[in-house]
Short mmCIF file of C-alpha atoms and ligand atoms in Angstrom, two decimals:
data_model
loop_
_atom_site.label_atom_id
_atom_site.label_comp_id
_atom_site.label_asym_id
_atom_site.label_seq_id
_atom_site.Cartn_x
_atom_site.Cartn_y
_atom_site.Cartn_z
CA MET A 80 -13.65 -6.49 -18.07
CA SER A 81 -14.90 -3.06 -19.59
CA GLY A 82 -12.74 -1.36 -21.39
CA LYS A 83 -11.39 0.92 -19.06
CA LYS A 84 -7.45 1.27 -17.89
CA MET A 85 -6.88 -0.48 -15.43
CA ILE A 86 -5.37 -0.18 -12.07
CA PHE A 87 -3.11 -2.26 -9.50
CA SER A 88 -2.63 -1.85 -5.62
CA GLY A 89 -1.34 -4.36 -2.40
CA ILE A 90 -0.95 -3.75 0.28
CA GLN A 91 1.16 -6.01 2.74
CA PRO A 92 0.09 -8.01 5.57
CA THR A 93 2.97 -6.87 7.43
CA GLY A 94 -0.19 -5.76 10.48
CA THR A 95 -2.85 -3.67 11.04
CA PHE A 96 -3.20 -0.79 8.68
CA THR A 97 -1.88 1.97 9.83
CA LEU A 98 -2.86 6.32 9.48
CA GLY A 99 -0.55 6.25 6.83
CA ASN A 100 -1.29 3.25 4.77
CA TYR A 101 -4.46 4.69 4.88
CA ILE A 102 -3.71 8.30 4.15
CA GLY A 103 -1.28 7.49 1.19
CA ALA A 104 -2.86 4.43 -0.33
CA ILE A 105 -6.33 2.81 0.65
CA ARG A 106 -8.55 5.90 0.77
CA ASN A 107 -7.20 7.05 -2.67
CA TRP A 108 -8.36 3.41 -3.74
CA GLY A 109 -12.56 3.22 -3.23
CA PRO A 110 -12.55 6.82 -5.13
CA LEU A 111 -11.26 5.34 -8.55
CA GLN A 112 -12.96 1.54 -8.93
CA ASP A 113 -16.29 3.53 -10.94
CA GLU A 114 -13.81 5.22 -13.63
CA PHE A 115 -11.35 1.97 -13.68
CA ASN A 116 -11.03 -1.71 -13.34
CA CYS A 117 -9.47 -1.40 -10.60
CA ILE A 118 -7.19 -4.74 -8.63
CA TYR A 119 -6.37 -4.65 -5.31
CA SER A 120 -4.35 -7.01 -4.07
CA ILE A 121 -3.37 -8.31 -0.60
CA VAL A 122 0.56 -9.25 -1.22
CA ASP A 123 1.49 -12.08 0.67
CA LEU A 124 4.30 -13.56 -1.06
CA HIS A 125 6.03 -10.15 -0.23
CA SER A 126 5.56 -10.16 3.15
CA ILE A 127 7.81 -13.10 4.02
CA THR A 128 10.75 -10.86 2.89
CA VAL A 129 10.92 -10.11 6.50
CA ALA A 130 10.44 -13.18 8.48
CA GLN A 131 6.35 -14.36 10.16
CA ASP A 132 5.22 -15.67 11.85
CA PRO A 133 2.76 -18.79 9.86
CA VAL A 134 -0.05 -18.60 12.66
CA GLU A 135 0.26 -14.79 13.06
CA LEU A 136 0.18 -14.34 8.63
CA ARG A 137 -2.69 -16.34 8.78
CA LYS A 138 -4.45 -14.67 10.56
CA ASN A 139 -2.72 -10.60 9.90
CA SER A 140 -3.72 -11.87 6.23
CA LEU A 141 -7.83 -12.46 6.50
CA ARG A 142 -7.81 -8.88 9.01
CA ALA A 143 -5.74 -7.48 5.46
CA TYR A 144 -8.56 -8.65 4.08
CA ALA A 145 -11.66 -7.09 5.29
CA LEU A 146 -9.86 -4.56 6.26
CA LEU A 147 -9.90 -3.58 2.69
CA LEU A 148 -13.18 -4.43 2.44
CA ALA A 149 -14.18 -2.60 4.97
CA CYS A 150 -12.35 0.56 3.93
CA GLY A 151 -14.83 0.83 0.47
CA ILE A 152 -13.31 -1.86 -1.88
CA ASP A 153 -16.35 -3.14 -3.49
CA PRO A 154 -15.40 -6.67 -4.82
CA LYS A 155 -18.37 -6.44 -6.31
CA LYS A 156 -16.62 -3.82 -8.91
CA SER A 157 -12.84 -4.27 -8.01
CA ILE A 158 -10.98 -7.49 -8.08
CA ALA A 159 -9.33 -8.35 -4.22
CA PHE A 160 -7.28 -11.25 -3.75
CA PHE A 161 -4.31 -12.99 -1.83
CA GLN A 162 -1.20 -12.08 -4.38
CA SER A 163 -1.36 -15.42 -3.35
CA HIS A 164 -3.87 -17.39 -4.97
CA ASN A 165 -2.20 -16.30 -8.87
CA LYS A 166 0.53 -18.51 -9.19
CA PHE A 167 1.11 -16.18 -12.57
CA HIS A 168 2.89 -13.67 -10.29
CA ALA A 169 5.29 -15.03 -8.78
CA GLU A 170 5.54 -16.59 -12.71
CA LEU A 171 6.49 -13.90 -14.67
CA ASN A 172 8.49 -12.45 -11.37
CA TRP A 173 10.44 -14.92 -12.48
CA VAL A 174 11.07 -13.42 -15.89
CA LEU A 175 11.09 -9.82 -15.47
CA ALA A 176 14.76 -10.73 -12.48
CA CYS A 177 16.44 -11.61 -15.93
CA ASN A 178 15.03 -8.17 -17.56
CA THR A 179 16.80 -6.63 -14.23
CA GLN A 180 20.08 -6.09 -13.45
CA PHE A 181 21.71 -6.28 -10.15
CA GLY A 182 22.90 -2.56 -9.58
CA GLU A 183 19.43 -1.83 -10.32
CA LEU A 184 18.41 -3.70 -7.46
CA SER A 185 21.41 -1.99 -4.99
CA ARG A 186 19.77 1.06 -5.52
CA MET A 187 16.95 0.44 -4.26
CA THR A 188 16.01 2.74 -0.61
CA GLN A 189 13.80 0.32 0.67
CA PHE A 190 16.69 -2.65 0.22
CA LYS A 191 18.93 -0.42 1.82
CA ASP A 192 17.01 0.76 4.71
CA LYS A 193 15.06 -2.89 5.55
CA SER A 194 18.59 -4.28 5.52
CA ALA A 195 19.88 -2.47 8.11
CA ARG A 196 16.45 -3.33 9.38
CA HIS A 197 16.91 -6.76 9.79
CA ALA A 198 20.63 -7.13 9.14
CA ASP A 199 20.09 -10.49 10.42
CA ASN A 200 18.11 -11.77 7.02
CA VAL A 201 19.34 -9.92 4.36
CA ASN A 202 17.79 -12.61 2.28
CA ALA A 203 17.45 -12.89 -1.92
CA GLY A 204 13.83 -12.64 -1.68
CA LEU A 205 14.37 -8.42 0.07
CA PHE A 206 16.81 -8.12 -2.61
CA THR A 207 14.40 -8.89 -5.34
CA TYR A 208 11.15 -7.46 -3.73
CA PRO A 209 10.71 -4.37 -6.67
CA VAL A 210 11.30 -6.97 -9.72
CA LEU A 211 7.52 -9.26 -7.70
CA MET A 212 6.42 -5.22 -7.47
CA ALA A 213 7.10 -5.01 -11.54
CA ALA A 214 5.61 -8.32 -12.21
CA ASP A 215 1.82 -7.28 -10.18
CA ILE A 216 1.53 -4.92 -11.91
CA LEU A 217 2.85 -5.61 -15.95
CA ALA A 218 0.21 -8.56 -14.87
CA TYR A 219 -2.07 -7.05 -15.47
CA ASN A 220 -1.39 -4.27 -17.56
CA ALA A 221 -2.27 -1.85 -15.35
CA SER A 222 -1.93 1.91 -16.61
CA LEU A 223 -2.63 3.36 -13.34
CA VAL A 224 -0.77 2.11 -9.30
CA PRO A 225 -1.86 4.13 -6.18
CA ILE A 226 0.89 4.21 -4.29
CA GLY A 227 2.50 6.18 -1.00
CA GLY A 228 5.57 8.41 -2.39
CA ASP A 229 7.93 6.14 -0.41
CA GLN A 230 7.47 3.12 -3.33
CA LYS A 231 7.89 5.46 -5.74
CA GLN A 232 11.29 4.35 -6.97
CA HIS A 233 10.16 1.02 -7.19
CA LEU A 234 6.77 1.91 -9.62
CA GLU A 235 10.40 3.58 -11.11
CA LEU A 236 12.16 0.84 -11.40
CA ALA A 237 8.90 -1.10 -13.08
CA ARG A 238 7.99 1.44 -15.91
CA ASN A 239 12.23 1.20 -16.21
CA ILE A 240 11.86 -2.82 -16.59
CA ALA A 241 8.05 -2.79 -19.06
CA GLN A 242 10.38 -0.30 -21.45
CA ARG A 243 13.38 -3.03 -21.82
CA PHE A 244 11.35 -6.07 -21.71
CA ASN A 245 9.51 -3.42 -24.73
CA GLN A 246 12.02 -2.36 -26.36
CA ARG A 247 14.15 -6.31 -26.58
CA TYR A 248 10.65 -8.79 -27.56
CA GLY A 249 8.40 -5.53 -28.97
CA ASP A 250 6.06 -3.76 -27.65
CA PHE A 251 3.19 -5.97 -25.02
CA PHE A 252 3.12 -3.99 -21.96
CA THR A 253 1.58 -0.96 -20.67
CA VAL A 254 3.85 2.04 -18.95
CA PRO A 255 2.81 1.93 -15.75
CA GLU A 256 2.09 5.21 -14.11
CA PRO A 257 2.61 5.97 -10.87
CA TYR A 258 -0.45 7.81 -9.01
CA ILE A 259 0.54 9.94 -5.68
CA ALA A 260 -1.95 11.75 -3.44
CA PRO A 261 -0.67 15.20 -3.56
CA LEU A 262 -1.43 15.80 0.18
CA GLY A 263 -0.39 12.42 2.80
CA ALA A 264 1.93 10.96 0.35
CA LYS A 265 4.47 10.17 2.76
CA VAL A 266 2.65 10.41 7.16
CA MET A 267 5.48 10.15 9.26
CA SER A 268 5.71 8.45 12.81
CA LEU A 269 3.93 10.07 15.20
CA GLN A 270 7.08 9.31 17.51
CA ASP A 271 10.63 10.11 15.42
CA PRO A 272 8.27 12.44 12.36
CA THR A 273 12.04 12.52 10.58
CA LYS A 274 10.91 8.78 9.56
CA LYS A 275 7.64 7.46 7.92
CA MET A 276 4.80 5.59 10.06
CA SER A 277 5.16 1.50 9.38
CA LYS A 278 3.17 -0.89 10.88
CA SER A 279 6.15 -2.82 11.70
CA ASP A 280 8.00 0.09 13.93
CA GLU A 281 8.17 -1.57 17.51
CA ASN A 282 7.22 2.39 19.13
CA PRO A 283 3.64 1.70 19.67
CA ASN A 284 2.95 5.29 19.80
CA SER A 285 4.62 5.97 16.63
CA CYS A 286 2.14 5.20 14.88
CA ILE A 287 -2.04 4.67 15.04
CA LEU A 288 -3.34 1.71 13.53
CA ILE A 289 -7.22 2.14 11.83
CA LEU A 290 -8.03 -0.39 14.33
CA ASP A 291 -7.02 1.67 17.34
CA GLU A 292 -10.14 2.28 19.70
CA LYS A 293 -10.77 6.14 19.93
CA ASP A 294 -9.18 6.95 23.55
CA THR A 295 -6.20 5.14 22.34
CA ILE A 296 -5.66 7.26 18.76
CA VAL A 297 -6.51 10.24 21.05
CA ARG A 298 -3.60 9.70 23.36
CA LYS A 299 -1.36 8.52 21.05
CA PHE A 300 -1.72 11.68 19.51
CA LYS A 301 -1.77 13.40 22.82
CA ARG A 302 1.99 11.55 23.01
CA ALA A 303 3.37 12.90 19.11
CA VAL A 304 6.29 13.76 19.12
CA THR A 305 6.59 17.77 17.94
CA ASP A 306 8.90 20.98 18.85
CA SER A 307 9.05 23.53 21.74
CA ASP A 308 7.59 26.78 19.85
CA ALA A 309 3.58 26.94 20.93
CA GLU A 310 1.99 28.48 17.15
CA VAL A 311 0.37 25.88 15.04
CA SER A 312 1.78 26.64 11.41
CA PHE A 313 3.47 24.66 8.45
CA ALA A 314 7.35 26.40 8.91
CA ASP A 315 10.14 23.73 8.48
CA GLY A 316 11.60 22.38 11.03
CA LYS A 317 8.41 21.91 12.89
CA ASP A 318 8.11 18.00 11.47
CA GLY A 319 6.01 16.81 13.63
CA ILE A 320 3.68 19.63 13.68
CA ASN A 321 3.55 19.42 9.52
CA ASN A 322 2.97 16.16 9.69
CA LEU A 323 -0.16 16.25 12.50
CA MET A 324 -1.68 19.46 10.33
CA THR A 325 -1.34 17.19 7.22
CA ILE A 326 -3.42 14.42 8.81
CA TYR A 327 -5.97 17.15 10.39
CA SER A 328 -6.32 18.28 6.72
CA CYS A 329 -6.70 15.78 4.75
CA PHE A 330 -9.75 15.11 7.00
CA THR A 331 -11.28 18.09 7.59
CA GLY A 332 -10.14 19.26 3.45
CA LYS A 333 -8.86 22.57 5.81
CA LYS A 334 -5.92 24.56 4.44
CA PHE A 335 -2.66 24.47 6.30
CA ASP A 336 -3.30 28.74 6.74
CA GLU A 337 -7.16 28.26 8.16
CA ILE A 338 -5.59 25.34 10.25
CA GLN A 339 -2.90 28.28 11.47
CA ASN A 340 -6.53 30.23 12.49
CA GLU A 341 -8.57 27.47 13.72
CA PHE A 342 -5.54 26.76 16.22
CA SER A 343 -4.56 30.52 16.23
CA GLY A 344 -3.61 31.60 20.30
CA LYS A 345 -4.38 27.67 21.50
CA GLY A 346 -2.10 26.05 22.52
CA TYR A 347 -0.18 22.52 20.77
CA GLY A 348 -2.37 20.61 23.69
CA ASP A 349 -5.91 21.82 21.66
CA PHE A 350 -4.80 21.11 18.60
CA LYS A 351 -3.76 17.02 19.11
CA LEU A 352 -6.87 16.44 20.71
CA ALA A 353 -8.94 18.31 17.67
CA VAL A 354 -6.13 15.77 15.79
CA GLY A 355 -6.90 12.84 17.61
CA GLU A 356 -10.39 13.32 17.91
CA THR A 357 -11.06 13.83 14.35
CA VAL A 358 -9.22 11.29 13.02
CA ALA A 359 -11.28 8.02 15.82
CA ASP A 360 -14.49 9.11 14.55
CA ALA A 361 -12.97 9.47 11.03
CA LEU A 362 -12.30 6.02 11.23
CA GLU A 363 -15.20 4.53 13.20
CA PRO A 364 -17.39 2.88 10.42
CA VAL A 365 -13.61 1.45 9.31
CA ARG A 366 -13.96 -0.46 12.44
CA THR A 367 -17.53 -1.19 12.74
CA GLU A 368 -17.75 -2.27 8.83
CA PHE A 369 -14.47 -4.83 10.34
CA ALA A 370 -16.54 -6.28 13.39
CA ARG A 371 -19.43 -6.52 11.40
CA LEU A 372 -16.73 -8.71 7.82
CA MET A 373 -14.62 -10.70 10.13
CA ASN A 374 -18.33 -12.61 11.91
CA ASP A 375 -18.76 -13.57 8.06
CA LYS A 376 -15.66 -15.90 6.87
CA ALA A 377 -18.07 -17.37 4.43
CA TYR A 378 -18.99 -13.83 2.88
CA LEU A 379 -14.87 -13.45 2.80
CA LYS A 380 -13.91 -16.30 1.37
CA GLU A 381 -16.46 -16.57 -1.47
CA CYS A 382 -15.17 -12.90 -2.27
CA TYR A 383 -11.31 -13.53 -2.06
CA MET A 384 -11.91 -17.07 -4.13
CA ASP A 385 -13.85 -15.25 -6.68
CA GLY A 386 -11.13 -12.15 -6.99
CA ALA A 387 -8.41 -14.51 -7.65
CA MET A 388 -10.46 -16.34 -10.00
CA ARG A 389 -10.69 -13.35 -11.54
CA ALA A 390 -7.41 -12.37 -11.42
CA THR A 391 -5.91 -15.39 -12.11
CA LYS A 392 -7.85 -15.34 -15.53
CA ILE A 393 -6.15 -12.37 -16.80
CA THR A 394 -2.68 -13.37 -15.73
CA GLN A 395 -3.06 -16.52 -17.89
CA LYS A 396 -3.91 -14.69 -21.20
CA THR A 397 -0.47 -12.38 -20.53
CA ILE A 398 1.42 -14.89 -19.77
CA THR A 399 0.77 -17.24 -22.18
CA LYS A 400 1.58 -14.60 -24.50
CA ILE A 401 5.06 -13.57 -22.31
CA TYR A 402 6.59 -16.90 -22.87
CA ARG A 403 5.34 -17.08 -26.48
CA LYS A 404 7.65 -13.93 -26.67
CA VAL A 405 10.71 -15.01 -25.10
CA GLY A 406 10.63 -18.08 -27.19
CA PHE A 407 9.10 -21.07 -24.96
CA VAL A 408 7.71 -23.65 -26.56
CA ASP A 409 3.52 -23.52 -26.48
CA ALA A 410 2.18 -25.79 -24.44
CA ARG A 411 -0.53 -26.47 -25.67
N1 AQP B 575 3.60 6.42 6.02
C1 AQP B 575 2.73 6.42 5.44
N2 AQP B 575 2.22 7.89 4.42
C2 AQP B 575 1.84 7.49 2.78
N3 AQP B 575 1.58 6.35 2.63
C3 AQP B 575 2.37 4.88 3.47
N4 AQP B 575 2.69 3.69 2.83
C4 AQP B 575 3.15 2.54 3.61
N5 AQP B 575 3.51 4.16 4.57
C5 AQP B 575 2.52 5.39 4.29
C6 AQP B 575 1.73 2.88 2.04
O1 AQP B 575 1.04 2.35 1.57
C7 AQP B 575 1.21 1.08 0.79
C8 AQP B 575 0.95 -0.12 1.22
O2 AQP B 575 1.39 -0.56 2.04
P1 AQP B 575 2.87 -1.13 2.31
O3 AQP B 575 1.67 -2.47 3.29
O4 AQP B 575 3.02 -2.62 1.02
O5 AQP B 575 4.60 -1.40 3.20
P2 AQP B 575 5.33 -0.50 3.27
O6 AQP B 575 5.25 0.78 2.25
O7 AQP B 575 6.60 -1.08 2.86
O8 AQP B 575 4.07 0.19 4.70
P3 AQP B 575 4.80 0.00 6.07
O9 AQP B 575 3.78 0.42 6.37
O10 AQP B 575 6.08 0.45 6.25
O11 AQP B 575 5.00 -1.36 5.65
P4 AQP B 575 6.22 -2.67 6.98
O12 AQP B 575 6.29 -2.01 8.65
O13 AQP B 575 5.88 -3.91 7.23
O14 AQP B 575 7.63 -1.73 6.23
C9 AQP B 575 1.87 1.61 -0.22
O15 AQP B 575 1.29 2.01 -1.96
C10 AQP B 575 2.60 2.33 0.45
O16 AQP B 575 3.16 3.76 0.46
#
């Protein structure tokens, strides 16, 4: 790859991507492809930290890959692949795990949230997930990681692991920086706007899936929980409206005061309809492209196999150097 800086980011194939995944992460990935060497992964190894039905996981993984391309990731410009197709992520994970403290992992809020939500399956993988995420990033010496706000703590840990490794074994890893979009870093649930919008939320009305049909999107926005006030304005305590204004702003480019003027004297109903229609129309090309790609599985396979081959080639060199640094005997 050329001398451009490296970017890595991933998304789990735990279901159809939500509007939160789209606004907070993927829609920012496409525009970075010209300026950087971008590596985007469907992080299937991460997804099994929560119990998955194997048939569903395989289906969701292929759909997630097609969706990634439908959202504008060009598999020729970027490397787009399945994490499980590059065994070096798991190998580096081990080395980094031995350079990560139990106490650090215990402080991760996502572990606390997810272990509370899946109390019957608090597995070791869920606990060590952030180490694998560090391996994903550091394996490519990525300098920038585009993520939503909820991943900031994990990225901070990846930085600490990189710095610790560098101090112990001599400078090697690039210490990655987060790239968090100023607007939409945390899109909230439509049913409980104090909670982030999540793919795995059990309430289907809580999230917009980017493959939802227009009438479903409009209906979900109509049902969005707001407040008893009737003024479209961004203010403390108006979590539902603040969330809808943020979403509307992300798609229209309008500032909050412009949105406030546009809907001055109108009720929440008009505003919710406008947000729903704007989002649905903006996502229409993604739905169309996704349907086209899903009809060409041979092309998808060609892309993800090529992505895996290119990703593996980069990380093989990294892992060889790391093994040498930590003191393993050369295999060649
Ligand atoms: N609500 C959100 N707002 C902004 N960004 C978000 N992201 C996730 N939810 C929001 C960002 O999307 C990227 C991929 O996320 P992920 O698939 O790795 O897992 P996640 O963060 O756990 O997302 P979900 O949708 O909540 O998945 P489940 O329900 O399976 O746990 C990340 O950059 C993330 O920040």
